[in-house]
Backbone atoms as SQL, in Angstrom:
CREATE TABLE atoms (id INTEGER PRIMARY KEY, chain TEXT, resi INTEGER, resn TEXT, atom TEXT, x REAL, y REAL, z REAL);
INSERT INTO atoms VALUES
  (1, 'A', 1, 'MET', 'N', -5.408, 0.996, 20.501),
  (2, 'A', 1, 'MET', 'CA', -5.504, 0.874, 19.060),
  (3, 'A', 1, 'MET', 'C', -5.759, 2.258, 18.466),
  (4, 'A', 2, 'LYS', 'N', -5.005, 2.585, 17.424),
  (5, 'A', 2, 'LYS', 'CA', -5.174, 3.855, 16.721),
  (6, 'A', 2, 'LYS', 'C', -5.628, 3.569, 15.302),
  (7, 'A', 3, 'TYR', 'N', -6.269, 4.573, 14.699),
  (8, 'A', 3, 'TYR', 'CA', -6.701, 4.477, 13.313),
  (9, 'A', 3, 'TYR', 'C', -5.831, 5.401, 12.462),
  (10, 'A', 4, 'TYR', 'N', -5.462, 4.921, 11.279),
  (11, 'A', 4, 'TYR', 'CA', -4.667, 5.706, 10.344),
  (12, 'A', 4, 'TYR', 'C', -5.331, 5.663, 8.968),
  (13, 'A', 5, 'ALA', 'N', -5.643, 6.837, 8.443),
  (14, 'A', 5, 'ALA', 'CA', -6.192, 6.941, 7.093),
  (15, 'A', 5, 'ALA', 'C', -5.023, 7.026, 6.124),
  (16, 'A', 6, 'VAL', 'N', -5.017, 6.124, 5.163),
  (17, 'A', 6, 'VAL', 'CA', -3.946, 6.086, 4.166),
  (18, 'A', 6, 'VAL', 'C', -4.554, 6.387, 2.802),
  (19, 'A', 7, 'LEU', 'N', -4.157, 7.518, 2.255),
  (20, 'A', 7, 'LEU', 'CA', -4.559, 7.892, 0.904),
  (21, 'A', 7, 'LEU', 'C', -3.570, 7.273, -0.069),
  (22, 'A', 8, 'LEU', 'N', -4.085, 6.699, -1.132),
  (23, 'A', 8, 'LEU', 'CA', -3.250, 6.063, -2.152),
  (24, 'A', 8, 'LEU', 'C', -3.517, 6.719, -3.514),
  (25, 'A', 9, 'PRO', 'N', -2.973, 7.928, -3.732),
  (26, 'A', 9, 'PRO', 'CA', -3.202, 8.631, -4.996),
  (27, 'A', 9, 'PRO', 'C', -2.578, 7.893, -6.186),
  (28, 'A', 10, 'MET', 'N', -3.255, 7.982, -7.309),
  (29, 'A', 10, 'MET', 'CA', -2.808, 7.346, -8.541),
  (30, 'A', 10, 'MET', 'C', -1.498, 7.968, -9.016),
  (31, 'A', 11, 'LYS', 'N', -0.537, 7.112, -9.335),
  (32, 'A', 11, 'LYS', 'CA', 0.709, 7.539, -9.975),
  (33, 'A', 11, 'LYS', 'C', 0.782, 7.018, -11.408),
  (34, 'A', 12, 'ASP', 'N', 0.371, 5.775, -11.585),
  (35, 'A', 12, 'ASP', 'CA', 0.505, 5.118, -12.884),
  (36, 'A', 12, 'ASP', 'C', -0.714, 4.218, -13.095),
  (37, 'A', 13, 'GLU', 'N', -1.607, 4.651, -13.977),
  (38, 'A', 13, 'GLU', 'CA', -2.859, 3.932, -14.182),
  (39, 'A', 13, 'GLU', 'C', -2.635, 2.523, -14.747),
  (40, 'A', 14, 'GLU', 'N', -1.689, 2.376, -15.647),
  (41, 'A', 14, 'GLU', 'CA', -1.406, 1.058, -16.216),
  (42, 'A', 14, 'GLU', 'C', -0.885, 0.087, -15.153),
  (43, 'A', 15, 'LYS', 'N', 0.029, 0.561, -14.316),
  (44, 'A', 15, 'LYS', 'CA', 0.536, -0.290, -13.230),
  (45, 'A', 15, 'LYS', 'C', -0.580, -0.605, -12.244),
  (46, 'A', 16, 'SER', 'N', -1.469, 0.341, -12.019),
  (47, 'A', 16, 'SER', 'CA', -2.595, 0.090, -11.115),
  (48, 'A', 16, 'SER', 'C', -3.469, -1.041, -11.647),
  (49, 'A', 17, 'LYS', 'N', -3.699, -1.037, -12.947),
  (50, 'A', 17, 'LYS', 'CA', -4.479, -2.125, -13.555),
  (51, 'A', 17, 'LYS', 'C', -3.724, -3.449, -13.441),
  (52, 'A', 18, 'GLN', 'N', -2.435, -3.398, -13.722),
  (53, 'A', 18, 'GLN', 'CA', -1.604, -4.606, -13.726),
  (54, 'A', 18, 'GLN', 'C', -1.525, -5.256, -12.350),
  (55, 'A', 19, 'TYR', 'N', -1.416, -4.441, -11.294),
  (56, 'A', 19, 'TYR', 'CA', -1.210, -4.973, -9.940),
  (57, 'A', 19, 'TYR', 'C', -2.463, -4.907, -9.065),
  (58, 'A', 20, 'ARG', 'N', -3.612, -4.656, -9.684),
  (59, 'A', 20, 'ARG', 'CA', -4.869, -4.521, -8.920),
  (60, 'A', 20, 'ARG', 'C', -5.164, -5.769, -8.086),
  (61, 'A', 21, 'GLN', 'N', -5.094, -6.946, -8.694),
  (62, 'A', 21, 'GLN', 'CA', -5.435, -8.167, -7.951),
  (63, 'A', 21, 'GLN', 'C', -4.455, -8.420, -6.807),
  (64, 'A', 22, 'ASP', 'N', -3.175, -8.151, -7.044),
  (65, 'A', 22, 'ASP', 'CA', -2.185, -8.302, -5.966),
  (66, 'A', 22, 'ASP', 'C', -2.506, -7.360, -4.810),
  (67, 'A', 23, 'HIS', 'N', -2.881, -6.137, -5.131),
  (68, 'A', 23, 'HIS', 'CA', -3.251, -5.132, -4.120),
  (69, 'A', 23, 'HIS', 'C', -4.487, -5.600, -3.337),
  (70, 'A', 24, 'ILE', 'N', -5.495, -6.050, -4.054),
  (71, 'A', 24, 'ILE', 'CA', -6.734, -6.516, -3.402),
  (72, 'A', 24, 'ILE', 'C', -6.443, -7.718, -2.505),
  (73, 'A', 25, 'ASP', 'N', -5.662, -8.666, -3.006),
  (74, 'A', 25, 'ASP', 'CA', -5.306, -9.843, -2.203),
  (75, 'A', 25, 'ASP', 'C', -4.549, -9.426, -0.944),
  (76, 'A', 26, 'TYR', 'N', -3.635, -8.478, -1.094),
  (77, 'A', 26, 'TYR', 'CA', -2.858, -7.988, 0.053),
  (78, 'A', 26, 'TYR', 'C', -3.784, -7.358, 1.093),
  (79, 'A', 27, 'LEU', 'N', -4.685, -6.491, 0.638),
  (80, 'A', 27, 'LEU', 'CA', -5.599, -5.838, 1.587),
  (81, 'A', 27, 'LEU', 'C', -6.528, -6.848, 2.250),
  (82, 'A', 28, 'ASN', 'N', -7.007, -7.821, 1.507),
  (83, 'A', 28, 'ASN', 'CA', -7.876, -8.845, 2.100),
  (84, 'A', 28, 'ASN', 'C', -7.135, -9.645, 3.166),
  (85, 'A', 29, 'GLU', 'N', -5.869, -9.944, 2.892),
  (86, 'A', 29, 'GLU', 'CA', -5.045, -10.660, 3.878),
  (87, 'A', 29, 'GLU', 'C', -4.886, -9.824, 5.151),
  (88, 'A', 30, 'LYS', 'N', -4.641, -8.529, 4.998),
  (89, 'A', 30, 'LYS', 'CA', -4.463, -7.652, 6.164),
  (90, 'A', 30, 'LYS', 'C', -5.787, -7.430, 6.883),
  (91, 'A', 31, 'ALA', 'N', -6.882, -7.390, 6.144),
  (92, 'A', 31, 'ALA', 'CA', -8.203, -7.269, 6.773),
  (93, 'A', 31, 'ALA', 'C', -8.517, -8.512, 7.598),
  (94, 'A', 32, 'ASP', 'N', -8.230, -9.684, 7.045),
  (95, 'A', 32, 'ASP', 'CA', -8.453, -10.946, 7.766),
  (96, 'A', 32, 'ASP', 'C', -7.615, -11.012, 9.042),
  (97, 'A', 33, 'ALA', 'N', -6.447, -10.356, 9.032),
  (98, 'A', 33, 'ALA', 'CA', -5.566, -10.337, 10.203),
  (99, 'A', 33, 'ALA', 'C', -5.985, -9.257, 11.209),
  (100, 'A', 34, 'GLY', 'N', -7.015, -8.468, 10.861),
  (101, 'A', 34, 'GLY', 'CA', -7.532, -7.467, 11.787),
  (102, 'A', 34, 'GLY', 'C', -6.871, -6.099, 11.710),
  (103, 'A', 35, 'PHE', 'N', -6.105, -5.841, 10.658),
  (104, 'A', 35, 'PHE', 'CA', -5.391, -4.574, 10.543),
  (105, 'A', 35, 'PHE', 'C', -6.150, -3.492, 9.786),
  (106, 'A', 36, 'ILE', 'N', -7.262, -3.838, 9.134),
  (107, 'A', 36, 'ILE', 'CA', -7.974, -2.869, 8.306),
  (108, 'A', 36, 'ILE', 'C', -9.389, -2.668, 8.823),
  (109, 'A', 37, 'PHE', 'N', -9.747, -1.403, 9.023),
  (110, 'A', 37, 'PHE', 'CA', -11.082, -1.009, 9.468),
  (111, 'A', 37, 'PHE', 'C', -12.015, -0.817, 8.271),
  (112, 'A', 38, 'ALA', 'N', -11.497, -0.185, 7.202),
  (113, 'A', 38, 'ALA', 'CA', -12.289, 0.078, 5.998),
  (114, 'A', 38, 'ALA', 'C', -11.344, 0.289, 4.829),
  (115, 'A', 39, 'LYS', 'N', -11.872, 0.057, 3.617),
  (116, 'A', 39, 'LYS', 'CA', -11.061, 0.249, 2.420),
  (117, 'A', 39, 'LYS', 'C', -11.971, 0.470, 1.226),
  (118, 'A', 40, 'GLY', 'N', -11.440, 1.184, 0.226),
  (119, 'A', 40, 'GLY', 'CA', -12.217, 1.388, -0.993),
  (120, 'A', 40, 'GLY', 'C', -11.528, 2.343, -1.947),
  (121, 'A', 41, 'ARG', 'N', -12.036, 2.354, -3.173),
  (122, 'A', 41, 'ARG', 'CA', -11.469, 3.220, -4.199),
  (123, 'A', 41, 'ARG', 'C', -12.304, 4.490, -4.329),
  (124, 'A', 42, 'PHE', 'N', -11.695, 5.520, -4.885),
  (125, 'A', 42, 'PHE', 'CA', -12.425, 6.745, -5.186),
  (126, 'A', 42, 'PHE', 'C', -13.095, 6.559, -6.547),
  (127, 'A', 43, 'THR', 'N', -14.347, 6.916, -6.640),
  (128, 'A', 43, 'THR', 'CA', -15.101, 6.674, -7.874),
  (129, 'A', 43, 'THR', 'C', -14.631, 7.534, -9.039),
  (130, 'A', 44, 'ASP', 'N', -13.877, 8.578, -8.758),
  (131, 'A', 44, 'ASP', 'CA', -13.371, 9.424, -9.850),
  (132, 'A', 44, 'ASP', 'C', -12.046, 8.912, -10.422),
  (133, 'A', 45, 'GLY', 'N', -11.550, 7.781, -9.919),
  (134, 'A', 45, 'GLY', 'CA', -10.323, 7.192, -10.433),
  (135, 'A', 45, 'GLY', 'C', -9.048, 7.794, -9.879),
  (136, 'A', 46, 'ALA', 'N', -9.162, 8.657, -8.877),
  (137, 'A', 46, 'ALA', 'CA', -7.991, 9.349, -8.330),
  (138, 'A', 46, 'ALA', 'C', -7.144, 8.476, -7.410),
  (139, 'A', 47, 'GLY', 'N', -7.634, 7.306, -7.045),
  (140, 'A', 47, 'GLY', 'CA', -6.894, 6.441, -6.128),
  (141, 'A', 47, 'GLY', 'C', -7.840, 5.773, -5.155),
  (142, 'A', 48, 'GLY', 'N', -7.367, 5.614, -3.914),
  (143, 'A', 48, 'GLY', 'CA', -8.191, 4.940, -2.919),
  (144, 'A', 48, 'GLY', 'C', -7.810, 5.327, -1.503),
  (145, 'A', 49, 'LEU', 'N', -8.535, 4.758, -0.547),
  (146, 'A', 49, 'LEU', 'CA', -8.348, 5.038, 0.868),
  (147, 'A', 49, 'LEU', 'C', -8.414, 3.734, 1.635),
  (148, 'A', 50, 'VAL', 'N', -7.473, 3.554, 2.550),
  (149, 'A', 50, 'VAL', 'CA', -7.495, 2.412, 3.471),
  (150, 'A', 50, 'VAL', 'C', -7.375, 2.985, 4.868),
  (151, 'A', 51, 'ILE', 'N', -8.233, 2.535, 5.765),
  (152, 'A', 51, 'ILE', 'CA', -8.125, 2.932, 7.168),
  (153, 'A', 51, 'ILE', 'C', -7.625, 1.715, 7.943),
  (154, 'A', 52, 'TYR', 'N', -6.393, 1.832, 8.388),
  (155, 'A', 52, 'TYR', 'CA', -5.749, 0.767, 9.156),
  (156, 'A', 52, 'TYR', 'C', -6.014, 0.981, 10.645),
  (157, 'A', 53, 'GLN', 'N', -6.041, -0.104, 11.393),
  (158, 'A', 53, 'GLN', 'CA', -6.130, -0.040, 12.850),
  (159, 'A', 53, 'GLN', 'C', -4.947, -0.813, 13.423),
  (160, 'A', 54, 'VAL', 'N', -4.005, -0.051, 13.971),
  (161, 'A', 54, 'VAL', 'CA', -2.773, -0.614, 14.530),
  (162, 'A', 54, 'VAL', 'C', -2.401, 0.201, 15.770),
  (163, 'A', 55, 'ASP', 'N', -1.356, -0.235, 16.453),
  (164, 'A', 55, 'ASP', 'CA', -0.941, 0.459, 17.675),
  (165, 'A', 55, 'ASP', 'C', -0.054, 1.671, 17.433),
  (166, 'A', 56, 'GLU', 'N', 0.803, 1.600, 16.430),
  (167, 'A', 56, 'GLU', 'CA', 1.815, 2.644, 16.235),
  (168, 'A', 56, 'GLU', 'C', 1.947, 3.044, 14.771),
  (169, 'A', 57, 'PHE', 'N', 2.392, 4.271, 14.547),
  (170, 'A', 57, 'PHE', 'CA', 2.619, 4.776, 13.199),
  (171, 'A', 57, 'PHE', 'C', 3.579, 3.872, 12.426),
  (172, 'A', 58, 'SER', 'N', 4.622, 3.412, 13.082),
  (173, 'A', 58, 'SER', 'CA', 5.617, 2.581, 12.397),
  (174, 'A', 58, 'SER', 'C', 4.987, 1.315, 11.828),
  (175, 'A', 59, 'GLN', 'N', 3.961, 0.776, 12.482),
  (176, 'A', 59, 'GLN', 'CA', 3.288, -0.423, 11.989),
  (177, 'A', 59, 'GLN', 'C', 2.535, -0.135, 10.688),
  (178, 'A', 60, 'VAL', 'N', 1.792, 0.959, 10.680),
  (179, 'A', 60, 'VAL', 'CA', 1.031, 1.277, 9.468),
  (180, 'A', 60, 'VAL', 'C', 1.976, 1.627, 8.330),
  (181, 'A', 61, 'GLU', 'N', 3.046, 2.318, 8.629),
  (182, 'A', 61, 'GLU', 'CA', 4.013, 2.669, 7.590),
  (183, 'A', 61, 'GLU', 'C', 4.608, 1.410, 6.957),
  (184, 'A', 62, 'GLU', 'N', 4.927, 0.431, 7.778),
  (185, 'A', 62, 'GLU', 'CA', 5.470, -0.831, 7.278),
  (186, 'A', 62, 'GLU', 'C', 4.446, -1.559, 6.410),
  (187, 'A', 63, 'LEU', 'N', 3.201, -1.596, 6.857),
  (188, 'A', 63, 'LEU', 'CA', 2.147, -2.250, 6.087),
  (189, 'A', 63, 'LEU', 'C', 1.950, -1.574, 4.734),
  (190, 'A', 64, 'VAL', 'N', 1.913, -0.261, 4.727),
  (191, 'A', 64, 'VAL', 'CA', 1.692, 0.481, 3.479),
  (192, 'A', 64, 'VAL', 'C', 2.850, 0.274, 2.512),
  (193, 'A', 65, 'LYS', 'N', 4.050, 0.272, 3.015),
  (194, 'A', 65, 'LYS', 'CA', 5.221, 0.113, 2.145),
  (195, 'A', 65, 'LYS', 'C', 5.314, -1.290, 1.546),
  (196, 'A', 66, 'GLN', 'N', 4.545, -2.245, 2.077),
  (197, 'A', 66, 'GLN', 'CA', 4.505, -3.605, 1.534),
  (198, 'A', 66, 'GLN', 'C', 3.346, -3.815, 0.556),
  (199, 'A', 67, 'ASP', 'N', 2.455, -2.835, 0.452),
  (200, 'A', 67, 'ASP', 'CA', 1.328, -2.932, -0.474),
  (201, 'A', 67, 'ASP', 'C', 1.878, -3.017, -1.905),
  (202, 'A', 68, 'PRO', 'N', 1.448, -3.994, -2.696),
  (203, 'A', 68, 'PRO', 'CA', 1.962, -4.121, -4.057),
  (204, 'A', 68, 'PRO', 'C', 1.820, -2.849, -4.904),
  (205, 'A', 69, 'TYR', 'N', 0.778, -2.076, -4.703),
  (206, 'A', 69, 'TYR', 'CA', 0.640, -0.816, -5.437),
  (207, 'A', 69, 'TYR', 'C', 1.807, 0.125, -5.144),
  (208, 'A', 70, 'VAL', 'N', 2.223, 0.187, -3.895),
  (209, 'A', 70, 'VAL', 'CA', 3.323, 1.072, -3.494),
  (210, 'A', 70, 'VAL', 'C', 4.654, 0.473, -3.960),
  (211, 'A', 71, 'VAL', 'N', 4.837, -0.811, -3.731),
  (212, 'A', 71, 'VAL', 'CA', 6.074, -1.491, -4.121),
  (213, 'A', 71, 'VAL', 'C', 6.329, -1.337, -5.616),
  (214, 'A', 72, 'GLN', 'N', 5.287, -1.466, -6.424),
  (215, 'A', 72, 'GLN', 'CA', 5.433, -1.445, -7.879),
  (216, 'A', 72, 'GLN', 'C', 5.356, -0.040, -8.483),
  (217, 'A', 73, 'GLY', 'N', 5.153, 0.984, -7.653),
  (218, 'A', 73, 'GLY', 'CA', 5.123, 2.357, -8.151),
  (219, 'A', 73, 'GLY', 'C', 3.820, 2.764, -8.807),
  (220, 'A', 74, 'ALA', 'N', 2.749, 2.018, -8.549),
  (221, 'A', 74, 'ALA', 'CA', 1.442, 2.355, -9.111),
  (222, 'A', 74, 'ALA', 'C', 0.775, 3.499, -8.348),
  (223, 'A', 75, 'ARG', 'N', 1.066, 3.572, -7.067),
  (224, 'A', 75, 'ARG', 'CA', 0.452, 4.590, -6.208),
  (225, 'A', 75, 'ARG', 'C', 1.491, 5.174, -5.260),
  (226, 'A', 76, 'SER', 'N', 1.270, 6.429, -4.910),
  (227, 'A', 76, 'SER', 'CA', 2.023, 7.026, -3.816),
  (228, 'A', 76, 'SER', 'C', 1.150, 6.877, -2.569),
  (229, 'A', 77, 'PHE', 'N', 1.587, 7.417, -1.448),
  (230, 'A', 77, 'PHE', 'CA', 0.753, 7.303, -0.256),
  (231, 'A', 77, 'PHE', 'C', 0.964, 8.475, 0.690),
  (232, 'A', 78, 'GLU', 'N', -0.077, 8.743, 1.461),
  (233, 'A', 78, 'GLU', 'CA', -0.051, 9.701, 2.575),
  (234, 'A', 78, 'GLU', 'C', -0.685, 9.001, 3.761),
  (235, 'A', 79, 'ILE', 'N', -0.088, 9.150, 4.929),
  (236, 'A', 79, 'ILE', 'CA', -0.625, 8.533, 6.148),
  (237, 'A', 79, 'ILE', 'C', -1.002, 9.640, 7.116),
  (238, 'A', 80, 'HIS', 'N', -2.230, 9.562, 7.641),
  (239, 'A', 80, 'HIS', 'CA', -2.718, 10.530, 8.613),
  (240, 'A', 80, 'HIS', 'C', -3.379, 9.781, 9.764),
  (241, 'A', 81, 'GLU', 'N', -2.997, 10.094, 10.999),
  (242, 'A', 81, 'GLU', 'CA', -3.729, 9.501, 12.110),
  (243, 'A', 81, 'GLU', 'C', -5.151, 10.046, 12.075),
  (244, 'A', 82, 'TRP', 'N', -6.106, 9.157, 12.279),
  (245, 'A', 82, 'TRP', 'CA', -7.519, 9.503, 12.138),
  (246, 'A', 82, 'TRP', 'C', -8.212, 9.263, 13.466),
  (247, 'A', 83, 'GLU', 'N', -8.941, 10.256, 13.924),
  (248, 'A', 83, 'GLU', 'CA', -9.713, 10.145, 15.163),
  (249, 'A', 83, 'GLU', 'C', -11.171, 9.922, 14.807),
  (250, 'A', 84, 'MET', 'N', -11.630, 8.695, 15.003),
  (251, 'A', 84, 'MET', 'CA', -12.996, 8.360, 14.644),
  (252, 'A', 84, 'MET', 'C', -13.964, 8.893, 15.690),
  (253, 'A', 85, 'LYS', 'N', -14.999, 9.543, 15.242),
  (254, 'A', 85, 'LYS', 'CA', -16.061, 10.045, 16.117),
  (255, 'A', 85, 'LYS', 'C', -17.324, 9.260, 15.821),
  (256, 'A', 86, 'ARG', 'N', -17.996, 8.864, 16.861),
  (257, 'A', 86, 'ARG', 'CA', -19.255, 8.129, 16.681),
  (258, 'A', 86, 'ARG', 'C', -20.426, 9.005, 17.032);
């Protein structure tokens, strides 16, 4: 299992407001399925961060591209493999 940090920078604040519940529902569904380690918004309004736990980059890329925020153009995204240290 690998961890991927996904930054979701704000592109369109109005669309973000409009699709917020769809985005939250989507993330909750993926969290319930075991694909999300952590998630949250940036308090300065710049966007948010989701840390996915999947086997391959292609899996996280597919998940991110299905996020309603990305589909609707509310947010862009960056994916970085993340090495968690305890």
